[in-house]
GROMACS .gro file of C-alpha atoms in nm:
model
  242
    1UNK     CA    1   0.000   0.000   0.000
    2UNK     CA    2   0.145   0.336  -0.103
    3UNK     CA    3   0.202   0.631   0.124
    4UNK     CA    4  -0.074   0.895   0.114
    5UNK     CA    5   0.019   1.209  -0.077
    6UNK     CA    6   0.111   1.504   0.141
    7UNK     CA    7  -0.110   1.811   0.090
    8UNK     CA    8  -0.067   2.006   0.417
    9UNK     CA    9   0.261   2.165   0.528
   10UNK     CA   10   0.306   2.308   0.878
   11UNK     CA   11   0.498   2.618   0.981
   12UNK     CA   12   0.560   2.743   1.334
   13UNK     CA   13   0.801   2.762   1.622
   14UNK     CA   14   0.819   2.386   1.686
   15UNK     CA   15   0.788   2.248   1.333
   16UNK     CA   16   0.832   2.384   0.982
   17UNK     CA   17   0.791   2.165   0.674
   18UNK     CA   18   0.843   2.415   0.392
   19UNK     CA   19   1.114   2.648   0.259
   20UNK     CA   20   1.158   2.937   0.016
   21UNK     CA   21   1.244   2.706  -0.276
   22UNK     CA   22   0.899   2.538  -0.258
   23UNK     CA   23   0.692   2.816  -0.417
   24UNK     CA   24   0.551   2.587  -0.686
   25UNK     CA   25   0.406   2.365  -0.413
   26UNK     CA   26   0.327   2.616  -0.136
   27UNK     CA   27   0.274   2.939  -0.329
   28UNK     CA   28   0.478   3.249  -0.263
   29UNK     CA   29   0.315   3.332   0.069
   30UNK     CA   30   0.336   2.980   0.210
   31UNK     CA   31   0.696   2.928   0.104
   32UNK     CA   32   0.811   3.261   0.243
   33UNK     CA   33   0.629   3.214   0.575
   34UNK     CA   34   0.801   2.878   0.611
   35UNK     CA   35   1.139   3.034   0.534
   36UNK     CA   36   1.080   3.308   0.791
   37UNK     CA   37   1.012   3.041   1.052
   38UNK     CA   38   1.333   2.862   0.955
   39UNK     CA   39   1.523   3.189   1.006
   40UNK     CA   40   1.378   3.226   1.355
   41UNK     CA   41   1.154   3.520   1.270
   42UNK     CA   42   0.840   3.526   1.482
   43UNK     CA   43   0.529   3.486   1.267
   44UNK     CA   44   0.186   3.346   1.357
   45UNK     CA   45   0.189   2.968   1.323
   46UNK     CA   46  -0.012   2.808   1.046
   47UNK     CA   47  -0.024   2.549   0.773
   48UNK     CA   48  -0.037   2.566   0.395
   49UNK     CA   49  -0.264   2.351   0.180
   50UNK     CA   50  -0.058   2.288  -0.132
   51UNK     CA   51  -0.123   2.400  -0.488
   52UNK     CA   52  -0.163   2.031  -0.575
   53UNK     CA   53  -0.477   2.024  -0.358
   54UNK     CA   54  -0.618   2.318  -0.553
   55UNK     CA   55  -0.540   2.137  -0.878
   56UNK     CA   56  -0.717   1.829  -0.744
   57UNK     CA   57  -1.018   2.044  -0.652
   58UNK     CA   58  -1.029   2.198  -0.998
   59UNK     CA   59  -0.999   1.864  -1.177
   60UNK     CA   60  -1.201   1.629  -0.956
   61UNK     CA   61  -1.420   1.848  -0.734
   62UNK     CA   62  -1.495   1.899  -0.367
   63UNK     CA   63  -1.570   1.544  -0.250
   64UNK     CA   64  -1.257   1.391  -0.400
   65UNK     CA   65  -1.044   1.669  -0.253
   66UNK     CA   66  -1.203   1.642   0.091
   67UNK     CA   67  -1.129   1.270   0.101
   68UNK     CA   68  -0.761   1.342   0.039
   69UNK     CA   69  -0.702   1.642   0.266
   70UNK     CA   70  -0.957   1.620   0.551
   71UNK     CA   71  -0.738   1.427   0.794
   72UNK     CA   72  -0.431   1.636   0.713
   73UNK     CA   73  -0.620   1.961   0.773
   74UNK     CA   74  -0.745   1.823   1.108
   75UNK     CA   75  -0.383   1.746   1.200
   76UNK     CA   76  -0.290   2.100   1.097
   77UNK     CA   77  -0.554   2.245   1.328
   78UNK     CA   78  -0.430   2.025   1.614
   79UNK     CA   79  -0.078   2.158   1.549
   80UNK     CA   80  -0.208   2.516   1.561
   81UNK     CA   81  -0.396   2.452   1.884
   82UNK     CA   82  -0.077   2.324   2.047
   83UNK     CA   83   0.132   2.612   1.913
   84UNK     CA   84  -0.113   2.884   2.013
   85UNK     CA   85  -0.245   2.735   2.337
   86UNK     CA   86  -0.606   2.773   2.222
   87UNK     CA   87  -0.872   2.537   2.089
   88UNK     CA   88  -1.054   2.580   1.760
   89UNK     CA   89  -1.423   2.615   1.843
   90UNK     CA   90  -1.364   2.698   2.211
   91UNK     CA   91  -1.626   2.956   2.305
   92UNK     CA   92  -1.436   3.091   2.607
   93UNK     CA   93  -1.099   3.151   2.436
   94UNK     CA   94  -1.139   3.083   2.064
   95UNK     CA   95  -0.860   3.009   1.819
   96UNK     CA   96  -0.939   3.232   1.521
   97UNK     CA   97  -0.797   3.170   1.175
   98UNK     CA   98  -0.710   3.364   0.863
   99UNK     CA   99  -0.774   3.165   0.546
  100UNK     CA  100  -0.556   3.327   0.283
  101UNK     CA  101  -0.484   3.259  -0.081
  102UNK     CA  102  -0.150   3.210  -0.248
  103UNK     CA  103  -0.017   3.116  -0.591
  104UNK     CA  104   0.300   3.006  -0.765
  105UNK     CA  105   0.319   3.346  -0.935
  106UNK     CA  106   0.243   3.671  -0.751
  107UNK     CA  107  -0.122   3.771  -0.798
  108UNK     CA  108  -0.178   4.045  -0.536
  109UNK     CA  109  -0.543   4.097  -0.445
  110UNK     CA  110  -0.676   3.871  -0.718
  111UNK     CA  111  -0.781   3.574  -0.504
  112UNK     CA  112  -0.990   3.570  -0.187
  113UNK     CA  113  -0.921   3.588   0.187
  114UNK     CA  114  -1.135   3.530   0.498
  115UNK     CA  115  -1.034   3.671   0.839
  116UNK     CA  116  -1.152   3.612   1.199
  117UNK     CA  117  -1.281   3.265   1.109
  118UNK     CA  118  -1.412   3.072   1.408
  119UNK     CA  119  -1.633   3.342   1.556
  120UNK     CA  120  -1.997   3.278   1.640
  121UNK     CA  121  -2.249   3.407   1.895
  122UNK     CA  122  -2.073   3.229   2.181
  123UNK     CA  123  -1.711   3.283   2.078
  124UNK     CA  124  -1.760   3.658   2.033
  125UNK     CA  125  -1.853   3.681   2.402
  126UNK     CA  126  -1.542   3.484   2.495
  127UNK     CA  127  -1.325   3.706   2.274
  128UNK     CA  128  -1.473   4.019   2.434
  129UNK     CA  129  -1.388   3.884   2.778
  130UNK     CA  130  -1.033   3.782   2.689
  131UNK     CA  131  -0.963   4.115   2.518
  132UNK     CA  132  -1.159   4.314   2.777
  133UNK     CA  133  -1.299   4.504   2.480
  134UNK     CA  134  -1.657   4.434   2.376
  135UNK     CA  135  -1.651   4.671   2.080
  136UNK     CA  136  -1.340   4.509   1.934
  137UNK     CA  137  -1.496   4.161   1.955
  138UNK     CA  138  -1.826   4.256   1.794
  139UNK     CA  139  -1.652   4.460   1.523
  140UNK     CA  140  -1.439   4.153   1.443
  141UNK     CA  141  -1.753   3.940   1.429
  142UNK     CA  142  -1.948   4.170   1.199
  143UNK     CA  143  -1.643   4.197   0.969
  144UNK     CA  144  -1.616   3.818   0.957
  145UNK     CA  145  -1.984   3.776   0.869
  146UNK     CA  146  -1.955   4.045   0.602
  147UNK     CA  147  -1.644   3.889   0.447
  148UNK     CA  148  -1.773   3.531   0.468
  149UNK     CA  149  -2.111   3.634   0.330
  150UNK     CA  150  -1.937   3.796   0.033
  151UNK     CA  151  -1.655   3.551  -0.041
  152UNK     CA  152  -1.805   3.216   0.059
  153UNK     CA  153  -2.181   3.262   0.032
  154UNK     CA  154  -2.172   3.482  -0.278
  155UNK     CA  155  -2.366   3.775  -0.135
  156UNK     CA  156  -2.191   4.045  -0.333
  157UNK     CA  157  -2.281   4.312  -0.592
  158UNK     CA  158  -2.356   4.160  -0.931
  159UNK     CA  159  -2.227   4.465  -1.118
  160UNK     CA  160  -2.019   4.777  -1.064
  161UNK     CA  161  -2.341   4.977  -1.053
  162UNK     CA  162  -2.489   4.773  -0.768
  163UNK     CA  163  -2.404   4.870  -0.410
  164UNK     CA  164  -2.265   4.620  -0.160
  165UNK     CA  165  -2.566   4.496   0.042
  166UNK     CA  166  -2.367   4.486   0.367
  167UNK     CA  167  -2.242   4.842   0.319
  168UNK     CA  168  -2.599   4.956   0.258
  169UNK     CA  169  -2.694   4.817   0.600
  170UNK     CA  170  -2.396   4.989   0.764
  171UNK     CA  171  -2.476   5.323   0.600
  172UNK     CA  172  -2.842   5.293   0.701
  173UNK     CA  173  -2.747   5.235   1.065
  174UNK     CA  174  -2.498   5.524   1.061
  175UNK     CA  175  -2.770   5.754   0.925
  176UNK     CA  176  -3.005   5.633   1.198
  177UNK     CA  177  -2.742   5.702   1.465
  178UNK     CA  178  -2.642   6.036   1.309
  179UNK     CA  179  -2.275   5.942   1.267
  180UNK     CA  180  -2.041   5.951   0.968
  181UNK     CA  181  -1.773   5.689   1.039
  182UNK     CA  182  -1.788   5.316   1.107
  183UNK     CA  183  -1.569   5.379   1.412
  184UNK     CA  184  -1.845   5.598   1.557
  185UNK     CA  185  -2.066   5.292   1.600
  186UNK     CA  186  -2.054   5.142   1.950
  187UNK     CA  187  -2.074   4.780   2.065
  188UNK     CA  188  -2.454   4.780   2.074
  189UNK     CA  189  -2.464   4.914   1.718
  190UNK     CA  190  -2.226   4.639   1.606
  191UNK     CA  191  -2.444   4.375   1.772
  192UNK     CA  192  -2.733   4.513   1.569
  193UNK     CA  193  -2.524   4.494   1.251
  194UNK     CA  194  -2.450   4.127   1.322
  195UNK     CA  195  -2.820   4.049   1.346
  196UNK     CA  196  -2.903   4.252   1.035
  197UNK     CA  197  -2.623   4.083   0.839
  198UNK     CA  198  -2.752   3.739   0.939
  199UNK     CA  199  -3.105   3.834   0.841
  200UNK     CA  200  -2.979   3.959   0.504
  201UNK     CA  201  -2.801   3.629   0.438
  202UNK     CA  202  -3.108   3.429   0.535
  203UNK     CA  203  -3.337   3.641   0.316
  204UNK     CA  204  -3.112   3.650   0.010
  205UNK     CA  205  -2.960   3.303   0.014
  206UNK     CA  206  -3.224   3.100   0.195
  207UNK     CA  207  -2.995   2.953   0.459
  208UNK     CA  208  -2.842   3.064   0.787
  209UNK     CA  209  -2.490   3.192   0.839
  210UNK     CA  210  -2.288   2.888   0.959
  211UNK     CA  211  -2.202   2.893   1.329
  212UNK     CA  212  -1.996   2.573   1.341
  213UNK     CA  213  -1.625   2.666   1.307
  214UNK     CA  214  -1.544   2.352   1.105
  215UNK     CA  215  -1.824   2.426   0.860
  216UNK     CA  216  -1.690   2.781   0.834
  217UNK     CA  217  -1.338   2.651   0.771
  218UNK     CA  218  -1.428   2.415   0.490
  219UNK     CA  219  -1.650   2.677   0.329
  220UNK     CA  220  -1.355   2.916   0.328
  221UNK     CA  221  -1.111   2.658   0.190
  222UNK     CA  222  -1.339   2.577  -0.104
  223UNK     CA  223  -1.402   2.947  -0.170
  224UNK     CA  224  -1.031   3.023  -0.187
  225UNK     CA  225  -0.976   2.731  -0.425
  226UNK     CA  226  -1.261   2.858  -0.643
  227UNK     CA  227  -1.118   3.210  -0.647
  228UNK     CA  228  -0.830   3.083  -0.865
  229UNK     CA  229  -1.080   3.093  -1.150
  230UNK     CA  230  -1.270   3.411  -1.063
  231UNK     CA  231  -1.293   3.673  -1.333
  232UNK     CA  232  -1.036   3.917  -1.195
  233UNK     CA  233  -0.781   3.638  -1.142
  234UNK     CA  234  -0.826   3.509  -1.495
  235UNK     CA  235  -0.794   3.857  -1.644
  236UNK     CA  236  -0.483   3.925  -1.433
  237UNK     CA  237  -0.317   3.605  -1.556
  238UNK     CA  238  -0.400   3.693  -1.917
  239UNK     CA  239  -0.261   4.045  -1.883
  240UNK     CA  240   0.057   3.924  -1.713
  241UNK     CA  241   0.105   3.610  -1.924
  242UNK     CA  242   0.083   3.376  -1.624
   0.00000   0.00000   0.00000
């Protein structure tokens, strides 16, 4: 029986499996983060899902890819939990993730990113307590819902003429409160934004915003893989002969 193909590469203070000469496999960001760890530079720990997994996703689809990478991603999360001293999905002190894109050739801003992944109605309370800053926690949560709703759930403007539905809600609340800047909204306002964002997703898409961190994670992984073939990425590759 052959050895399973490796798709997930760790980087952190206790273990680093990549290096700067592995850009074809790890993308520029993943390879350089691994190299920084090897040099002893302090960076947040993480893991890179290889470009080969994205190729597999493109050629064979979600189910075939999940069967190959699910266990390795779970091992990557366990590594992160040990490195960071937090548990993914822990409501009292949540481990939050950034799911970022990368490519063999530099494509700045062309693919998608999701930040603050792992927040839900319970974890946001835990984050507020750990940070001793309720506004910070709820602002992080509303930003996550807005980004996930756009990138993963497809709730975005269909044309340049159409306004972002989340920004419309923010502007409406600012008008109601008589303020001009997002930073003028307090924690209670941000809690209201969270509820309005969730209602928008439910009304437009017909399903609820996912609260399970693992469901959030896999949704983000597939969305980043799919963003390789979004319109702006394809145009960028054509213009730059990639």
